[in-house]
Tab-separated table of C-alpha atoms and ligand atoms in Angstrom:
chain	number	residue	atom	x	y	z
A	1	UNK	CA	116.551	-108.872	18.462
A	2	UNK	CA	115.434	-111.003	15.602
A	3	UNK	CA	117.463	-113.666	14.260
A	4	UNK	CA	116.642	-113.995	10.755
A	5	UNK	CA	117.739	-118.156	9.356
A	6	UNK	CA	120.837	-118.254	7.877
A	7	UNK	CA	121.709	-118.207	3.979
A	8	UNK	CA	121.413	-122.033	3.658
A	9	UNK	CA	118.949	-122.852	5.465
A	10	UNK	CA	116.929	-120.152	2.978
A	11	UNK	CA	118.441	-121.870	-0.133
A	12	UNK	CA	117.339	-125.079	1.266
A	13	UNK	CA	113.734	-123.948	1.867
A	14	UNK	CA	113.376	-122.222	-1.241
A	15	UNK	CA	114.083	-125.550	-2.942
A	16	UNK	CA	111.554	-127.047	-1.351
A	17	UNK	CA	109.150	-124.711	-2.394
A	18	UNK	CA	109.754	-124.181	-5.733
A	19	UNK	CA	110.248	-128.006	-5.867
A	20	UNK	CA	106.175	-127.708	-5.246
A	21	UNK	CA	105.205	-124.812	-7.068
A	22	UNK	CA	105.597	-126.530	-10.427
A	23	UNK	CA	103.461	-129.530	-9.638
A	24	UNK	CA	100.301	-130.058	-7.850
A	25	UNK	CA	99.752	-132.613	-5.179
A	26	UNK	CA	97.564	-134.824	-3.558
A	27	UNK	CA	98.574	-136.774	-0.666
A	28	UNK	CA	97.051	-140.053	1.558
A	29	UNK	CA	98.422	-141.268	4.479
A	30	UNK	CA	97.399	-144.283	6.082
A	31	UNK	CA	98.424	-147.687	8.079
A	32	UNK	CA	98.996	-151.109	6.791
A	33	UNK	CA	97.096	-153.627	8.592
A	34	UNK	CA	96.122	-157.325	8.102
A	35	UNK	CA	93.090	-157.959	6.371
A	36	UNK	CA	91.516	-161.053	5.565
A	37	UNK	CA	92.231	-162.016	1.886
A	38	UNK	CA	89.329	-162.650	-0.319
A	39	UNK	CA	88.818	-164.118	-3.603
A	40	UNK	CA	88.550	-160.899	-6.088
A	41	UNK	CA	87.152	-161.518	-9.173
A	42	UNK	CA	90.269	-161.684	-11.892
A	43	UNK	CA	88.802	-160.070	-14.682
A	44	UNK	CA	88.228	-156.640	-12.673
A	45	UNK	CA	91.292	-156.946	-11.071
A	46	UNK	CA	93.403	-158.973	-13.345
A	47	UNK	CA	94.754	-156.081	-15.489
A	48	UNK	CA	95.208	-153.148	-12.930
A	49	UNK	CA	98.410	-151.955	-12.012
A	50	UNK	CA	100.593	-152.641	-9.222
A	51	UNK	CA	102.878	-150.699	-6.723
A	52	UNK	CA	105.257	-152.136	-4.744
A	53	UNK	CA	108.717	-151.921	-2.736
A	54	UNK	CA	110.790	-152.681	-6.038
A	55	UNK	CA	108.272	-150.753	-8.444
A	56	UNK	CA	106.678	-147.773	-6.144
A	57	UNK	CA	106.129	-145.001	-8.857
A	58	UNK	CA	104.431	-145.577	-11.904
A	59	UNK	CA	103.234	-142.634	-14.348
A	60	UNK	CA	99.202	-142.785	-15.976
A	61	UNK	CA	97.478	-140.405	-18.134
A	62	UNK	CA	93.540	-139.701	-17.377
A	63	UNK	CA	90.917	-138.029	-19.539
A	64	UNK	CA	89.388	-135.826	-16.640
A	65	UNK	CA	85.812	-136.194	-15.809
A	66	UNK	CA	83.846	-132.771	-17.222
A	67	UNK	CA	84.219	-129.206	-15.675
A	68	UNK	CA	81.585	-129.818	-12.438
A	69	UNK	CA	81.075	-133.093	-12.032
A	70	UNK	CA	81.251	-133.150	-7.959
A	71	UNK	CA	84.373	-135.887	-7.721
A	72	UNK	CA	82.301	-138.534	-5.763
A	73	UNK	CA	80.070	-138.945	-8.847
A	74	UNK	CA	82.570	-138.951	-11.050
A	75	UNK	CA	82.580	-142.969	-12.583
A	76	UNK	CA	79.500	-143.787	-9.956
A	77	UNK	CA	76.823	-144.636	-13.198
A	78	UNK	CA	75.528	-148.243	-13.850
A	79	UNK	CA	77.095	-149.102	-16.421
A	80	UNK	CA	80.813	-148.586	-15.574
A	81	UNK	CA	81.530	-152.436	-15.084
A	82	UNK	CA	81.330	-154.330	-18.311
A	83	UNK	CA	79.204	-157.765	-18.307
A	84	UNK	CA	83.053	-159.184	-18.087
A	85	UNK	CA	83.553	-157.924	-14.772
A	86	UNK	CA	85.925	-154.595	-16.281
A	87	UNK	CA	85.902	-151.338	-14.674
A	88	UNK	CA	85.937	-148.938	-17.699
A	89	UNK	CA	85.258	-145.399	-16.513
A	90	UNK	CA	88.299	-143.615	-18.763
A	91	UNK	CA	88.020	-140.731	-16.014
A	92	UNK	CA	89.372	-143.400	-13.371
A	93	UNK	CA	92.638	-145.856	-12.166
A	94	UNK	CA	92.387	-148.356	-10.097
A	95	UNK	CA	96.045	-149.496	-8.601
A	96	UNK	CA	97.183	-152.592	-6.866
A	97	UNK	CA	99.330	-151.603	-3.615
A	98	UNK	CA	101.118	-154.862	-2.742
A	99	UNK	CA	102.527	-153.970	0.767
A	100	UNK	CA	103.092	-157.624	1.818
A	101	UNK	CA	106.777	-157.279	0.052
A	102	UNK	CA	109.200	-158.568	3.606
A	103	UNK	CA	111.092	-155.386	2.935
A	104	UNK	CA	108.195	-153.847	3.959
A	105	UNK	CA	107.896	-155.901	6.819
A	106	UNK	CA	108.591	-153.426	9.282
A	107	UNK	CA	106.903	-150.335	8.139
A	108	UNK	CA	102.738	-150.200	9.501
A	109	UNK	CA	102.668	-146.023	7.846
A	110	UNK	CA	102.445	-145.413	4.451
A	111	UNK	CA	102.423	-142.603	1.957
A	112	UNK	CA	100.740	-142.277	-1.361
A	113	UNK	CA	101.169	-139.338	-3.194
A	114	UNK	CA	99.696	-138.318	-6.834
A	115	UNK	CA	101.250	-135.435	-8.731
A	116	UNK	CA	100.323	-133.694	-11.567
A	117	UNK	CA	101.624	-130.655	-13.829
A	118	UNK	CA	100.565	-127.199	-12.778
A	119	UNK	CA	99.647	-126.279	-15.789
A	120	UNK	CA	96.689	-129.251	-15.960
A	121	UNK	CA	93.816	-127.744	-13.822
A	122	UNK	CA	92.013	-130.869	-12.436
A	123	UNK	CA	91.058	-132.306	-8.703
A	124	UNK	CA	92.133	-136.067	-7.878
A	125	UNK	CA	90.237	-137.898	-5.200
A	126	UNK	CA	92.172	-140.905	-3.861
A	127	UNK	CA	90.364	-143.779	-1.868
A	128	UNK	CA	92.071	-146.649	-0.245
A	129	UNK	CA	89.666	-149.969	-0.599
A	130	UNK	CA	90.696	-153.171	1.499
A	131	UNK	CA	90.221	-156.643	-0.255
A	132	UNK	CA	86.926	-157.024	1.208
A	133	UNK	CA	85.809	-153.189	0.907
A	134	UNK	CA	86.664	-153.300	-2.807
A	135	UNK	CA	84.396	-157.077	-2.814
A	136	UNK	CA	81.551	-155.245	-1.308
A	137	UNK	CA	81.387	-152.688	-3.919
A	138	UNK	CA	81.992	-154.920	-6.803
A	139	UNK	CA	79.720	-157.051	-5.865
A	140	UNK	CA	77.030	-153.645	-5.451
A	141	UNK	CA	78.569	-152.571	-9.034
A	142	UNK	CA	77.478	-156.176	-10.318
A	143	UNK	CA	73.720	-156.020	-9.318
A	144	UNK	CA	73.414	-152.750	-11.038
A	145	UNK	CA	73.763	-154.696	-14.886
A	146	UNK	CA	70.880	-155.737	-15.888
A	147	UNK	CA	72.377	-158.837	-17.226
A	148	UNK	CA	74.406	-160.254	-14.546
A	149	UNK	CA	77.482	-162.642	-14.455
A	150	UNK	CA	78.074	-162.848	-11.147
A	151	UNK	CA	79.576	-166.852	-10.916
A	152	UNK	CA	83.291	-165.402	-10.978
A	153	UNK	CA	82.569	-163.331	-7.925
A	154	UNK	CA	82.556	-165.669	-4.922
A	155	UNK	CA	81.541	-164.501	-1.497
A	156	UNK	CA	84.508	-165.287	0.846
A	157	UNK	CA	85.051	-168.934	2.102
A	158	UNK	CA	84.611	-168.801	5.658
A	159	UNK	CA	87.158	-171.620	6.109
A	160	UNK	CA	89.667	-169.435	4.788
A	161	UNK	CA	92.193	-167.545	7.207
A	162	UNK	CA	94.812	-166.364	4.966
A	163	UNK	CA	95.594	-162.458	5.225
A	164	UNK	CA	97.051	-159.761	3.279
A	165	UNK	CA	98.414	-156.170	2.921
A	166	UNK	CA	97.730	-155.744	-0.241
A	167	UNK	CA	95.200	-152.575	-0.695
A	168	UNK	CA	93.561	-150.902	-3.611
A	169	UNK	CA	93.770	-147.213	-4.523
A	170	UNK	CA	90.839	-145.524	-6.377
A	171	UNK	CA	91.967	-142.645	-8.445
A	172	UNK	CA	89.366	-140.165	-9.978
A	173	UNK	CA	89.628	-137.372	-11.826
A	174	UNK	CA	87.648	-134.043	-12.879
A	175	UNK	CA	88.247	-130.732	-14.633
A	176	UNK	CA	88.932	-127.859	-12.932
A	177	UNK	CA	89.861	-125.533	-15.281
A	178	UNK	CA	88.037	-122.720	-17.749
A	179	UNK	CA	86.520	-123.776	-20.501
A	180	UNK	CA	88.963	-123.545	-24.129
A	181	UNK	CA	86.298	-123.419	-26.985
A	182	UNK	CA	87.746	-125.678	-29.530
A	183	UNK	CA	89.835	-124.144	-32.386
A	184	UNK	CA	87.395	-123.318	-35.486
A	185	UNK	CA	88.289	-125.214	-38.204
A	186	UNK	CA	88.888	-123.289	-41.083
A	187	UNK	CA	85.350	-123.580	-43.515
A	188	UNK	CA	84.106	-124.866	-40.801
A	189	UNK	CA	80.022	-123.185	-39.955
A	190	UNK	CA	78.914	-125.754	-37.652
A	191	UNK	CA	78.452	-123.539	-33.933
A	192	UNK	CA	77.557	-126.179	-32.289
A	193	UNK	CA	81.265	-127.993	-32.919
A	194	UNK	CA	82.898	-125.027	-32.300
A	195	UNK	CA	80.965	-125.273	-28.852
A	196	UNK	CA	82.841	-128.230	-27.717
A	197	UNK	CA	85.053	-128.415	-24.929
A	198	UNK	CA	88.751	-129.932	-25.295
A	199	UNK	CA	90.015	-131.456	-22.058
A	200	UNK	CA	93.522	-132.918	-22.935
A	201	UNK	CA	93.995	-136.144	-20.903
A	202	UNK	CA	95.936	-134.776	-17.564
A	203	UNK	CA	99.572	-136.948	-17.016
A	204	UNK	CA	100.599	-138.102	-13.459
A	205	UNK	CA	102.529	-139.827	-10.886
A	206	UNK	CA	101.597	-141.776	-8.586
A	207	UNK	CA	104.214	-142.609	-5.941
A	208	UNK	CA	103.859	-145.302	-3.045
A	209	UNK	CA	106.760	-145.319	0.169
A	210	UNK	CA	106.928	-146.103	3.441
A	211	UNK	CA	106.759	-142.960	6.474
A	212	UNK	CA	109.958	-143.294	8.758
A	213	UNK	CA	108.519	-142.556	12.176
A	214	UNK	CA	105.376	-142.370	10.539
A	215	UNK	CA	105.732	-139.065	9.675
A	216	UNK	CA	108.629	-138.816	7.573
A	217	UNK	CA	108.407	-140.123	3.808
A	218	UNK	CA	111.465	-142.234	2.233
A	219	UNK	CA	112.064	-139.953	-0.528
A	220	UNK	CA	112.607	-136.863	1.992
A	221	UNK	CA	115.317	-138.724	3.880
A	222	UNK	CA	118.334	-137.063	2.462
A	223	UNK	CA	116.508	-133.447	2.366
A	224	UNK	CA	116.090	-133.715	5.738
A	225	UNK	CA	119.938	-135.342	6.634
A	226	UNK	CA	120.700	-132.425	4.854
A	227	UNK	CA	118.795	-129.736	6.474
A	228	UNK	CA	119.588	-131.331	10.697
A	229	UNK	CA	123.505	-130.596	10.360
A	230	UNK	CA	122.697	-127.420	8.467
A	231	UNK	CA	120.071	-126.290	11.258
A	232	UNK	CA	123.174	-127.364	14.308
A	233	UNK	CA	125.823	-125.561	12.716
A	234	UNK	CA	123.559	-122.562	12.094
A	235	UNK	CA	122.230	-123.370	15.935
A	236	UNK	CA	126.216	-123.291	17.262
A	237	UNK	CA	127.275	-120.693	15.151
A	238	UNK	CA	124.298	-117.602	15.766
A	239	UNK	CA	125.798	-117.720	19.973
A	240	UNK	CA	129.605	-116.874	18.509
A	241	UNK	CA	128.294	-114.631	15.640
A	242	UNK	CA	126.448	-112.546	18.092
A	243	UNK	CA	129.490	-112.336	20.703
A	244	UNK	CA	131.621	-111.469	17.556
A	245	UNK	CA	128.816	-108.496	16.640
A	246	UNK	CA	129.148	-107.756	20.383
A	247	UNK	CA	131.868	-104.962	20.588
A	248	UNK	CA	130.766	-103.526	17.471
A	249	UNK	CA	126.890	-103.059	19.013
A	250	UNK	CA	128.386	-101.646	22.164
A	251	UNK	CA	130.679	-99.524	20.061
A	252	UNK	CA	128.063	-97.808	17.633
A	253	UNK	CA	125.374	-97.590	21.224
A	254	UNK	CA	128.355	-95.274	22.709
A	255	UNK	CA	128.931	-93.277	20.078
A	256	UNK	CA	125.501	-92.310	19.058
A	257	UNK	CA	125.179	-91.406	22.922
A	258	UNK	CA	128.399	-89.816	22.797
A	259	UNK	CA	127.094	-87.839	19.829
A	260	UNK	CA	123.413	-86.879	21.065
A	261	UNK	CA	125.350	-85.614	24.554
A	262	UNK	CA	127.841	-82.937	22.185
A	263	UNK	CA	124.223	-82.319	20.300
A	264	UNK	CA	122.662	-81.569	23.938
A	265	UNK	CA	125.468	-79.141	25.179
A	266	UNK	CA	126.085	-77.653	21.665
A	267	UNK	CA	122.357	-76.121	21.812
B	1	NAG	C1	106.489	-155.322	-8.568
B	1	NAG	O1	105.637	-154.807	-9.581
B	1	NAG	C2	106.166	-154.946	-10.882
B	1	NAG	C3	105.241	-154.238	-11.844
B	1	NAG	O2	103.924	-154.245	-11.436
B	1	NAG	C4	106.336	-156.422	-11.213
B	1	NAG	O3	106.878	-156.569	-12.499
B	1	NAG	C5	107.262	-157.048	-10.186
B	1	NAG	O4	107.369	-158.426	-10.407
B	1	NAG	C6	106.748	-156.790	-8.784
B	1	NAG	N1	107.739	-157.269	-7.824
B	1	NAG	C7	107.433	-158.056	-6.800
B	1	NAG	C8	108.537	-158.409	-5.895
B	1	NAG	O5	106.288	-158.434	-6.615
């Protein structure tokens, strides 16, 4: 006997999905630990966003990186710090994630999760830096310049024992999608403009919360205090529905024997 789920648990699952079908995800999990604070340069870091408990969602737009750049190239040339110490790759975001808010305080997993339209095809690569992770790779970003201002990056005071949180989220971007030859302007001869490749900037959310259980992200609470009681009463109803289908199962059984028996003597 099969027991197929019940109406609304259906409904509920079909939400869910659809829920995902019109958006795109990309999802990192990961621990909070303390890490030993380090003096970041301000001027790379000064002007990046930040997520926290009060502010956890925040919405960017990116120009995406062109169609085939492998992602882990994507914003990796020379020149993408400015002599001032600025990251300013347009294909990338780099966001603050201040997890040293006390309401926080209890929570060690974590959830970051990027969304984007359906519509925009592009692949996101996330990477989580710690203070001293994202140092190191400043510091390897600085040496590339030929110029170089290093004096506002300072190597770590070993005196210092103050820790932190706080972790940094790379976000990069390319193009995944085919190729739209730009619209021909009208008088316009020039093939090689016609040539060109529009990639509109892709829009996106970015959404930071803390895993009940690990497991369980903040924002799915209520679907899922929804779905337990729906998934019991389904659970204590399917033992009654059957006994109620009972009689009528025995019923039908005897008469199609009752029938196939007449059918027998009848030939
Ligand atoms: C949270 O972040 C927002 C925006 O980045 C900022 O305005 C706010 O002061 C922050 N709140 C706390 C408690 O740090």
């Amino acid at each position: 006997m099969s027991r197929r789920p019940s109406f609304p648990v259906v409904c509920a699952f079909l939400a869910l999905l659809c829920h995902r079908v019109a958006a795109n995800t990309e999802i990192i999990n990961f621990l909070s630990e303390q890490q030993r604070s380090v003096d970041l340069p301000r001027p790379a870091i000064g002007n990046w966003a930040t997520l926290n408990f009060s502010h956890n969602e925040q919405q960017w737009s990116l120009q995406p990186a062109p169609l085939g750049t492998p992602l882990h190239e994507v914003c990796e040339t020379d020149n993408e710090v400015s002599p001032t110490g600025q990251m300013t790759c347009p294909h990338q975001v780099w966001v603050t994630l201040d997890l040293d808010d006390s309401s926080w305080a209890n929570y060690h997993a974590f959830t970051l999760r990027l969304s984007w339209p359906a519509s925009a095809p592009a692949d996101f690569l996330i990477e989580l830096y710690s203070p001293e992770s994202l140092l190191a790779l400043l510091s390897r970003r600085q040496r590339h310049i030929s110029n170089p201002d290093t004096s506002h990056i300072r190597p770590p005071s070993s005196g210092e024992s103050s820790t932190t949180y706080t972790k940094y989220a790379r976000i990069r971007v390319v193009d995944a999608g085919v190729p739209t030859p730009q619209i021909q302007q009208p008088g316009h001869t020039d093939s090689r403009l016609s040539n060109l490749i529009v990639v509109e900037p892709v829009p996106f959310i970015l959404i930071l919360e803390q895993l009940y259980w690990g497991v369980l992200p903040a924002s799915l609470l209520p679907t899922i205090g929804f779905l337990v009681p729906v998934l019991l009463v389904t659970a204590m109803a399917i033992p009654r529905i059957i006994a109620y289908l009972d009689p009528f199962v025995q019923q039908a059984r005897q008469d199609l024997k009752n029938k196939a028996t007449l059918e027998k003597k009848g030939q």
